[in-house]
Short mmCIF file of C-alpha atoms and ligand atoms in Angstrom, two decimals:
data_model
loop_
_atom_site.label_atom_id
_atom_site.label_comp_id
_atom_site.label_asym_id
_atom_site.label_seq_id
_atom_site.Cartn_x
_atom_site.Cartn_y
_atom_site.Cartn_z
CA UNK B 1 -120.39 76.03 -169.28
CA UNK B 2 -121.87 73.25 -167.26
CA UNK B 3 -121.20 72.85 -163.57
CA UNK B 4 -121.26 68.82 -164.09
CA UNK B 5 -117.43 68.28 -163.35
CA UNK B 6 -116.36 67.36 -159.64
CA UNK B 7 -112.64 68.15 -159.05
CA UNK B 8 -112.25 65.19 -156.82
CA UNK B 9 -113.12 62.72 -159.73
CA UNK B 10 -110.55 64.42 -162.15
CA UNK B 11 -107.51 62.69 -163.17
CA UNK B 12 -104.58 64.75 -162.14
CA UNK B 13 -101.95 65.71 -164.54
CA UNK B 14 -98.70 63.47 -164.33
CA UNK B 15 -95.45 64.66 -162.95
CA UNK B 16 -93.16 65.84 -165.74
CA UNK B 17 -92.78 62.37 -167.41
CA UNK B 18 -95.16 59.92 -169.14
CA UNK B 19 -94.86 57.69 -171.87
CA UNK B 20 -95.86 60.44 -174.48
CA UNK B 21 -92.95 62.21 -176.52
CA UNK B 22 -92.41 65.69 -175.75
CA UNK B 23 -93.79 67.13 -178.83
CA UNK B 24 -90.85 65.51 -180.34
CA UNK B 25 -90.89 62.81 -183.18
CA UNK B 26 -94.28 62.29 -183.55
CA UNK B 27 -95.03 65.82 -183.58
CA UNK B 28 -96.65 67.09 -186.83
CA UNK B 29 -96.26 70.71 -185.49
CA UNK B 30 -92.92 71.52 -187.07
CA UNK B 31 -92.22 75.05 -188.64
CA UNK B 32 -90.26 75.84 -191.78
CA UNK B 33 -87.28 76.23 -189.59
CA UNK B 34 -87.36 72.83 -188.01
CA UNK B 35 -88.66 74.10 -184.58
CA UNK B 36 -91.08 71.85 -183.05
CA UNK B 37 -94.05 73.38 -181.51
CA UNK B 38 -95.33 72.07 -178.24
CA UNK B 39 -96.45 74.73 -176.43
CA UNK B 40 -99.77 76.64 -176.56
CA UNK B 41 -100.49 79.82 -174.76
CA UNK B 42 -104.49 80.36 -174.30
CA UNK B 43 -105.75 83.57 -173.46
CA UNK B 44 -109.20 83.04 -171.80
CA UNK B 45 -110.56 86.51 -171.62
CA UNK B 46 -109.14 90.17 -172.30
CA UNK B 47 -110.84 91.40 -169.30
CA UNK B 48 -108.69 92.20 -166.28
CA UNK B 49 -109.25 93.31 -162.76
CA UNK B 50 -105.92 95.71 -163.10
CA UNK B 51 -105.25 98.35 -165.52
CA UNK B 52 -101.31 98.17 -165.68
CA UNK B 53 -100.12 101.42 -167.32
CA UNK B 54 -97.75 99.28 -169.62
CA UNK B 55 -100.32 96.75 -170.85
CA UNK B 56 -103.94 98.37 -170.62
CA UNK B 57 -104.37 101.18 -173.56
CA UNK B 58 -104.80 104.40 -171.71
CA UNK B 59 -108.14 105.16 -173.79
CA UNK B 60 -110.16 102.20 -172.15
CA UNK B 61 -110.40 100.17 -175.44
CA UNK B 62 -113.46 98.20 -176.08
CA UNK B 63 -113.67 94.77 -174.15
CA UNK B 64 -114.66 91.84 -175.83
CA UNK B 65 -118.28 90.64 -175.44
CA UNK B 66 -119.03 87.41 -174.25
CA UNK B 67 -119.92 86.06 -177.48
CA UNK B 68 -116.80 86.99 -178.91
CA UNK B 69 -114.71 85.23 -176.59
CA UNK B 70 -114.26 81.41 -177.49
CA UNK B 71 -116.28 79.23 -175.34
CA UNK B 72 -114.67 76.76 -172.87
CA UNK B 73 -115.89 73.98 -175.30
CA UNK B 74 -114.36 75.54 -178.27
CA UNK B 75 -111.01 75.94 -176.43
CA UNK B 76 -111.13 72.35 -175.12
CA UNK B 77 -111.70 71.36 -178.73
CA UNK B 78 -108.79 73.17 -180.05
CA UNK B 79 -106.47 71.95 -177.16
CA UNK B 80 -107.43 68.21 -177.79
CA UNK B 81 -106.78 68.62 -181.59
CA UNK B 82 -103.41 70.55 -180.72
CA UNK B 83 -102.51 67.73 -178.29
CA UNK B 84 -103.24 65.30 -181.08
CA UNK B 85 -100.77 67.07 -183.07
CA UNK B 86 -98.01 67.43 -180.67
CA UNK B 87 -98.76 70.23 -178.22
CA UNK B 88 -97.76 68.83 -174.73
CA UNK B 89 -97.81 71.98 -172.57
CA UNK B 90 -100.73 74.72 -172.09
CA UNK B 91 -100.43 78.08 -170.13
CA UNK B 92 -103.83 79.79 -169.22
CA UNK B 93 -103.45 83.57 -169.37
CA UNK B 94 -105.36 86.63 -170.35
CA UNK B 95 -106.33 89.45 -169.65
CA UNK B 96 -106.72 88.01 -166.21
CA UNK B 97 -107.74 84.34 -166.46
CA UNK B 98 -109.02 83.97 -163.01
CA UNK B 99 -111.85 86.63 -163.51
CA UNK B 100 -113.63 84.36 -166.14
CA UNK B 101 -116.62 82.55 -164.79
CA UNK B 102 -116.41 78.93 -164.55
CA UNK B 103 -112.46 78.81 -164.79
CA UNK B 104 -111.90 76.13 -162.24
CA UNK B 105 -114.35 73.81 -164.07
CA UNK B 106 -112.85 74.59 -167.27
CA UNK B 107 -109.27 73.75 -165.82
CA UNK B 108 -110.52 70.65 -164.39
CA UNK B 109 -111.73 69.40 -167.90
CA UNK B 110 -108.47 70.58 -169.42
CA UNK B 111 -106.49 68.48 -167.11
CA UNK B 112 -108.45 65.57 -168.12
CA UNK B 113 -107.22 65.85 -171.73
CA UNK B 114 -104.69 62.80 -172.20
CA UNK B 115 -101.60 63.64 -173.35
CA UNK B 116 -101.52 67.11 -172.12
CA UNK B 117 -98.95 66.76 -169.29
CA UNK B 118 -98.20 70.41 -168.47
CA UNK B 119 -100.89 72.93 -167.65
CA UNK B 120 -99.75 76.42 -166.15
CA UNK B 121 -101.30 79.52 -165.27
CA UNK B 122 -100.22 83.07 -165.62
CA UNK B 123 -102.05 85.38 -163.10
CA UNK B 124 -101.74 88.98 -161.53
CA UNK B 125 -102.44 87.15 -158.15
CA UNK B 126 -105.39 89.49 -157.11
CA UNK B 127 -107.85 86.55 -156.67
CA UNK B 128 -105.24 83.97 -155.47
CA UNK B 129 -106.19 84.20 -151.76
CA UNK B 130 -109.76 83.24 -152.73
CA UNK B 131 -108.76 80.53 -155.39
CA UNK B 132 -105.46 79.19 -155.07
CA UNK B 133 -106.66 76.05 -153.01
CA UNK B 134 -109.29 75.21 -155.62
CA UNK B 135 -107.07 76.04 -158.48
CA UNK B 136 -104.61 73.31 -156.75
CA UNK B 137 -107.26 70.87 -156.54
CA UNK B 138 -108.45 71.55 -160.10
CA UNK B 139 -105.04 70.13 -161.35
CA UNK B 140 -102.73 73.42 -161.65
CA UNK B 141 -99.19 72.89 -160.07
CA UNK B 142 -97.32 75.66 -161.63
CA UNK B 143 -98.08 79.33 -161.21
CA UNK B 144 -96.46 82.76 -162.64
CA UNK B 145 -97.60 85.76 -160.68
CA UNK B 146 -96.98 89.13 -161.97
CA UNK B 147 -95.51 91.66 -159.49
CA UNK B 148 -93.69 94.49 -160.78
CA UNK B 149 -93.18 96.29 -157.28
CA UNK B 150 -92.72 95.29 -153.51
CA UNK B 151 -94.10 98.67 -152.50
CA UNK B 152 -98.01 98.92 -152.08
CA UNK B 153 -98.13 102.63 -152.98
CA UNK B 154 -96.32 102.10 -156.30
CA UNK B 155 -98.47 99.01 -157.02
CA UNK B 156 -101.43 101.35 -156.86
CA UNK B 157 -99.73 103.60 -159.08
CA UNK B 158 -98.65 100.98 -161.83
CA UNK B 159 -101.95 98.80 -161.68
CA UNK B 160 -104.52 101.36 -160.64
CA UNK B 161 -105.54 99.28 -157.81
CA UNK B 162 -104.83 99.20 -154.11
CA UNK B 163 -104.17 95.33 -154.27
CA UNK B 164 -100.64 94.70 -153.34
CA UNK B 165 -101.62 92.96 -150.10
CA UNK B 166 -104.04 90.56 -151.69
CA UNK B 167 -101.39 89.71 -154.23
CA UNK B 168 -98.50 89.14 -151.98
CA UNK B 169 -100.73 87.14 -149.66
CA UNK B 170 -101.77 85.04 -152.69
CA UNK B 171 -98.13 84.27 -153.55
CA UNK B 172 -97.17 83.16 -149.98
CA UNK B 173 -100.33 81.05 -149.72
CA UNK B 174 -99.74 79.50 -153.22
CA UNK B 175 -96.34 78.27 -151.97
CA UNK B 176 -97.82 77.07 -148.94
CA UNK B 177 -100.36 74.85 -150.59
CA UNK B 178 -97.70 73.28 -152.66
CA UNK B 179 -97.56 74.93 -155.94
CA UNK B 180 -94.05 74.42 -157.44
CA UNK B 181 -92.67 76.74 -158.73
CA UNK B 182 -94.11 79.70 -158.16
CA UNK B 183 -92.42 82.28 -160.26
CA UNK B 184 -92.75 86.22 -159.99
CA UNK B 185 -92.80 87.93 -163.26
CA UNK B 186 -91.29 91.49 -163.09
CA UNK B 187 -91.63 93.78 -166.21
CA UNK B 188 -88.64 96.27 -165.56
CA UNK B 189 -89.42 99.81 -166.59
CA UNK B 190 -86.82 102.57 -166.27
CA UNK B 191 -87.70 105.33 -163.74
CA UNK B 192 -90.79 103.32 -162.82
CA UNK B 193 -89.51 100.02 -160.85
CA UNK B 194 -86.03 99.66 -161.82
CA UNK B 195 -84.89 101.03 -158.38
CA UNK B 196 -86.15 97.85 -156.82
CA UNK B 197 -84.04 95.38 -158.56
CA UNK B 198 -81.93 94.76 -155.85
CA UNK B 199 -84.91 94.41 -153.23
CA UNK B 200 -86.03 91.63 -155.67
CA UNK B 201 -82.70 89.79 -155.63
CA UNK B 202 -82.60 90.01 -151.75
CA UNK B 203 -86.11 88.37 -151.84
CA UNK B 204 -84.34 85.37 -153.74
CA UNK B 205 -82.09 84.97 -150.88
CA UNK B 206 -84.49 83.68 -148.24
CA UNK B 207 -87.60 82.66 -150.24
CA UNK B 208 -87.93 80.13 -152.54
CA UNK B 209 -89.42 82.01 -155.64
CA UNK B 210 -87.89 82.42 -159.00
CA UNK B 211 -88.03 85.97 -159.64
CA UNK B 212 -88.09 86.69 -163.44
CA UNK B 213 -86.96 89.84 -164.94
CA UNK B 214 -88.82 90.56 -168.51
CA UNK B 215 -87.70 93.20 -170.85
CA UNK B 216 -90.42 95.51 -171.84
CA UNK B 217 -91.81 94.96 -175.25
CA UNK B 218 -93.49 97.03 -177.65
CA UNK B 219 -96.78 95.50 -177.76
CA UNK B 220 -100.06 96.91 -177.53
CA UNK B 221 -101.04 100.57 -178.86
CA UNK B 222 -101.89 103.08 -176.51
CA UNK B 223 -99.87 101.71 -173.74
CA UNK B 224 -96.97 103.28 -171.84
CA UNK B 225 -94.38 101.63 -174.25
CA UNK B 226 -91.46 104.04 -175.03
CA UNK B 227 -87.93 102.92 -175.99
CA UNK B 228 -86.68 105.17 -172.75
CA UNK B 229 -88.40 103.06 -170.33
CA UNK B 230 -86.65 99.83 -171.69
CA UNK B 231 -83.99 98.40 -169.85
CA UNK B 232 -81.94 95.49 -171.24
CA UNK B 233 -81.32 92.13 -169.47
CA UNK B 234 -77.74 92.68 -169.41
CA UNK B 235 -78.32 95.83 -167.44
CA UNK B 236 -80.55 94.38 -165.05
CA UNK B 237 -78.14 91.47 -164.37
CA UNK B 238 -74.89 93.74 -163.92
CA UNK B 239 -77.10 95.86 -161.48
CA UNK B 240 -78.04 92.57 -159.54
CA UNK B 241 -74.40 91.18 -159.63
CA UNK B 242 -73.52 94.13 -157.30
CA UNK B 243 -75.36 92.44 -154.54
CA UNK B 244 -73.44 89.29 -154.77
CA UNK B 245 -71.98 86.89 -157.61
CA UNK B 246 -74.68 85.43 -159.92
CA UNK B 247 -74.12 81.75 -160.49
CA UNK B 248 -75.63 80.04 -163.54
CA UNK B 249 -78.46 77.91 -162.29
CA UNK B 250 -77.74 74.13 -162.93
CA UNK B 251 -74.73 74.92 -165.20
CA UNK B 252 -76.50 77.95 -166.89
CA UNK B 253 -79.60 75.91 -167.90
CA UNK B 254 -81.85 77.70 -170.14
CA UNK B 255 -85.36 77.35 -168.79
CA UNK B 256 -87.56 78.04 -171.80
CA UNK B 257 -86.78 81.74 -172.68
CA UNK B 258 -85.39 82.45 -169.43
CA UNK B 259 -81.50 82.32 -168.42
CA UNK B 260 -81.56 81.35 -164.66
CA UNK B 261 -79.03 82.36 -162.13
CA UNK B 262 -79.09 82.28 -158.51
CA UNK B 263 -76.82 83.83 -155.58
CA UNK B 264 -74.84 81.38 -153.58
CA UNK B 265 -76.88 79.55 -151.10
CA UNK B 266 -80.00 81.51 -152.27
CA UNK B 267 -83.61 79.69 -151.73
CA UNK B 268 -84.97 81.17 -155.11
CA UNK B 269 -83.31 81.86 -158.26
CA UNK B 270 -83.31 84.66 -160.87
CA UNK B 271 -84.54 84.46 -164.53
CA UNK B 272 -83.93 86.89 -167.32
CA UNK B 273 -86.05 87.22 -170.22
CA UNK B 274 -84.70 89.01 -172.99
CA UNK B 275 -86.97 89.00 -176.11
CA UNK B 276 -85.43 92.39 -177.46
CA UNK B 277 -81.85 92.06 -176.64
CA UNK B 278 -81.15 88.36 -176.88
CA UNK B 279 -83.58 87.07 -179.19
CA UNK B 280 -84.76 83.30 -178.50
CA UNK B 281 -86.85 83.11 -181.59
CA UNK B 282 -84.53 79.87 -182.64
CA UNK B 283 -85.80 78.27 -179.79
CA UNK B 284 -89.33 79.28 -179.89
CA UNK B 285 -91.76 76.59 -179.37
CA UNK B 286 -95.07 78.24 -179.03
CA UNK B 287 -98.34 79.08 -180.63
CA UNK B 288 -101.04 81.49 -179.06
CA UNK B 289 -104.80 81.45 -179.05
CA UNK B 290 -106.09 84.91 -178.41
CA UNK B 291 -108.88 85.64 -176.42
CA UNK B 292 -110.83 86.28 -179.56
CA UNK B 293 -109.96 82.90 -180.90
CA UNK B 294 -107.14 83.98 -183.11
CA UNK B 295 -103.96 81.74 -183.73
CA UNK B 296 -101.18 84.06 -183.53
CA UNK B 297 -97.65 82.57 -184.60
CA UNK B 298 -95.45 85.18 -182.85
CA UNK B 299 -95.89 87.49 -180.05
CA UNK B 300 -94.19 90.53 -181.75
CA UNK B 301 -96.01 90.02 -185.22
CA UNK B 302 -99.67 90.85 -185.68
CA UNK B 303 -100.21 88.09 -188.38
CA UNK B 304 -103.16 85.74 -187.16
CA UNK B 305 -105.33 83.21 -188.20
CA UNK B 306 -109.13 83.41 -187.52
CA UNK B 307 -109.68 80.18 -185.79
CA UNK B 308 -113.01 81.45 -184.15
CA UNK B 309 -114.30 81.61 -187.77
CA UNK B 310 -113.04 78.14 -188.57
CA UNK B 311 -114.66 76.76 -185.48
CA UNK B 312 -117.88 78.38 -186.14
CA UNK B 313 -117.68 77.84 -189.83
CA UNK B 314 -116.86 74.38 -191.25
CA UNK B 315 -116.25 73.39 -187.73
CA UNK B 316 -114.55 70.06 -188.84
CA UNK B 317 -111.28 68.59 -187.06
CA UNK B 318 -109.61 68.65 -190.20
CA UNK B 319 -110.14 72.59 -190.55
CA UNK B 320 -109.13 73.00 -187.29
CA UNK B 321 -106.11 71.12 -187.38
CA UNK B 322 -105.31 72.67 -190.86
CA UNK B 323 -105.36 76.18 -189.18
CA UNK B 324 -102.81 74.87 -186.49
CA UNK B 325 -100.45 73.66 -188.82
CA UNK B 326 -100.94 76.65 -191.04
CA UNK B 327 -100.15 79.06 -188.00
CA UNK B 328 -97.22 76.84 -187.37
CA UNK B 329 -95.82 77.18 -190.76
CA UNK B 330 -96.55 80.92 -190.55
CA UNK B 331 -94.11 81.36 -187.90
CA UNK B 332 -91.28 83.75 -188.87
CA UNK B 333 -87.69 82.81 -188.25
CA UNK B 334 -87.32 85.72 -185.81
CA UNK B 335 -88.97 88.78 -184.74
CA UNK B 336 -88.46 91.76 -186.93
CA UNK B 337 -88.59 94.63 -184.04
CA UNK B 338 -85.21 95.87 -184.57
CA UNK B 339 -85.65 96.16 -188.57
CA UNK B 340 -88.91 97.90 -187.99
CA UNK B 341 -87.66 100.41 -185.80
CA UNK B 342 -89.14 99.06 -182.77
CA UNK B 343 -92.68 100.12 -184.10
CA UNK B 344 -95.65 98.99 -181.47
CA UNK B 345 -97.61 95.93 -182.55
CA UNK B 346 -101.05 96.40 -182.84
CA UNK B 347 -102.14 93.34 -180.74
CA UNK B 348 -103.25 93.96 -177.15
CA UNK B 349 -101.44 92.25 -174.69
CA UNK B 350 -104.54 91.30 -172.74
CA UNK B 351 -106.16 89.83 -175.76
CA UNK B 352 -102.81 87.94 -176.45
CA UNK B 353 -101.86 87.11 -173.05
CA UNK B 354 -98.20 87.79 -173.12
N1 LIG O 401 -103.07 89.20 -165.90
C1 LIG O 401 -102.18 88.07 -166.01
C2 LIG O 401 -100.93 88.65 -165.37
O1 LIG O 401 -100.96 89.63 -164.77
O2 LIG O 401 -99.98 88.01 -165.32
C3 LIG O 401 -101.95 87.47 -167.34
C4 LIG O 401 -101.86 88.25 -168.47
S1 LIG O 401 -100.57 89.33 -168.64
C5 LIG O 401 -100.82 90.07 -170.23
C6 LIG O 401 -99.04 88.37 -168.82
C7 LIG O 401 -97.72 88.93 -168.63
O3 LIG O 401 -97.50 89.65 -169.85
C8 LIG O 401 -97.64 89.77 -167.36
O4 LIG O 401 -96.33 88.81 -166.79
C9 LIG O 401 -97.37 91.20 -167.81
O5 LIG O 401 -96.41 91.69 -166.91
C10 LIG O 401 -96.59 91.01 -169.02
N2 LIG O 401 -96.61 92.06 -169.98
C11 LIG O 401 -97.56 92.82 -170.33
N3 LIG O 401 -97.31 93.90 -171.29
C12 LIG O 401 -96.03 93.64 -171.45
C13 LIG O 401 -95.01 94.37 -172.19
N4 LIG O 401 -95.35 95.49 -172.91
N5 LIG O 401 -93.75 93.96 -172.14
C14 LIG O 401 -93.45 92.97 -171.31
N6 LIG O 401 -94.19 92.11 -170.88
C15 LIG O 401 -95.60 92.48 -170.52
#
């Protein structure tokens, strides 16, 4: 990727509204169940600077070689065509997106795509102390930071790295710089971090973060997935309600897949993401582009389209658009986890990006 883009010259993403439709009436990405697809999640790399026990396979799996990843040019091309079809929101994820070389320039170019009004990033936060200011300058405003514990020692046990302080510093810095919202993603694991639910809840009393509790999902063979570690959102919410009554945020507004609540007078809020216990498939508006360039129609189904082969084969706009339309049509009505006996998906979370 060239280094020719100067951040200061780049157009900034517009605030929430501009004149383009919300992937709505003009969108061509409508699936077989009348869901309009307006959100593309892009995994920039499967490489990560942490080794979370629930995400990274125990046997150090093979990492993708550079040539197996989509190039930034290829990703930009796909996003541009996807926006032409109706995508309005992109989330960059990984692996750890911030470890990929050239990511800031790439983001600068992404923010310049007309019609793409909302670009977000999910990160483990380890590199935020070094990169938060530049990320902001490159055009990112909305951040999700994954942090499963508030205890430094436990952080090391879960992730294999002694980086709690860096992540915590990064979160605070991001807020200070002006990222809004800053959301903290917590995957709740029984016997690992579920004794910290109230600590995370208390954090929102004084700090303006949205702490989002995510149900543990059976994705990624060879990880620590086990049904015994799963805690449902209902359980989590009941335990938090022991601290103080939970009030539905803005009239119980559903924010994407999260149900959002807050404690009275709290600076922050609490989100509950329940892919297992309360499927939100009927509202699913996403496609995923994996690090190796596959279009995945559903996080919890291994069916994918090899878009990299299309890009590096025929490579025409028509062929790429056709693949995006096909991936949309491939979206299942809902995930089949319960029917499949909660069998683990083969796909690696670090390649898919969550
Ligand atoms: N490295 C970045 C990060 O840590 O946020 C982005 C990639 S990570 C795969 C994206 C999100 O997926 C993180 O919040 C992570 O906790 C979550 N995740 C990974 N494996 C999961 C699983 N089996 N169930 C639920 N969430 C999972």
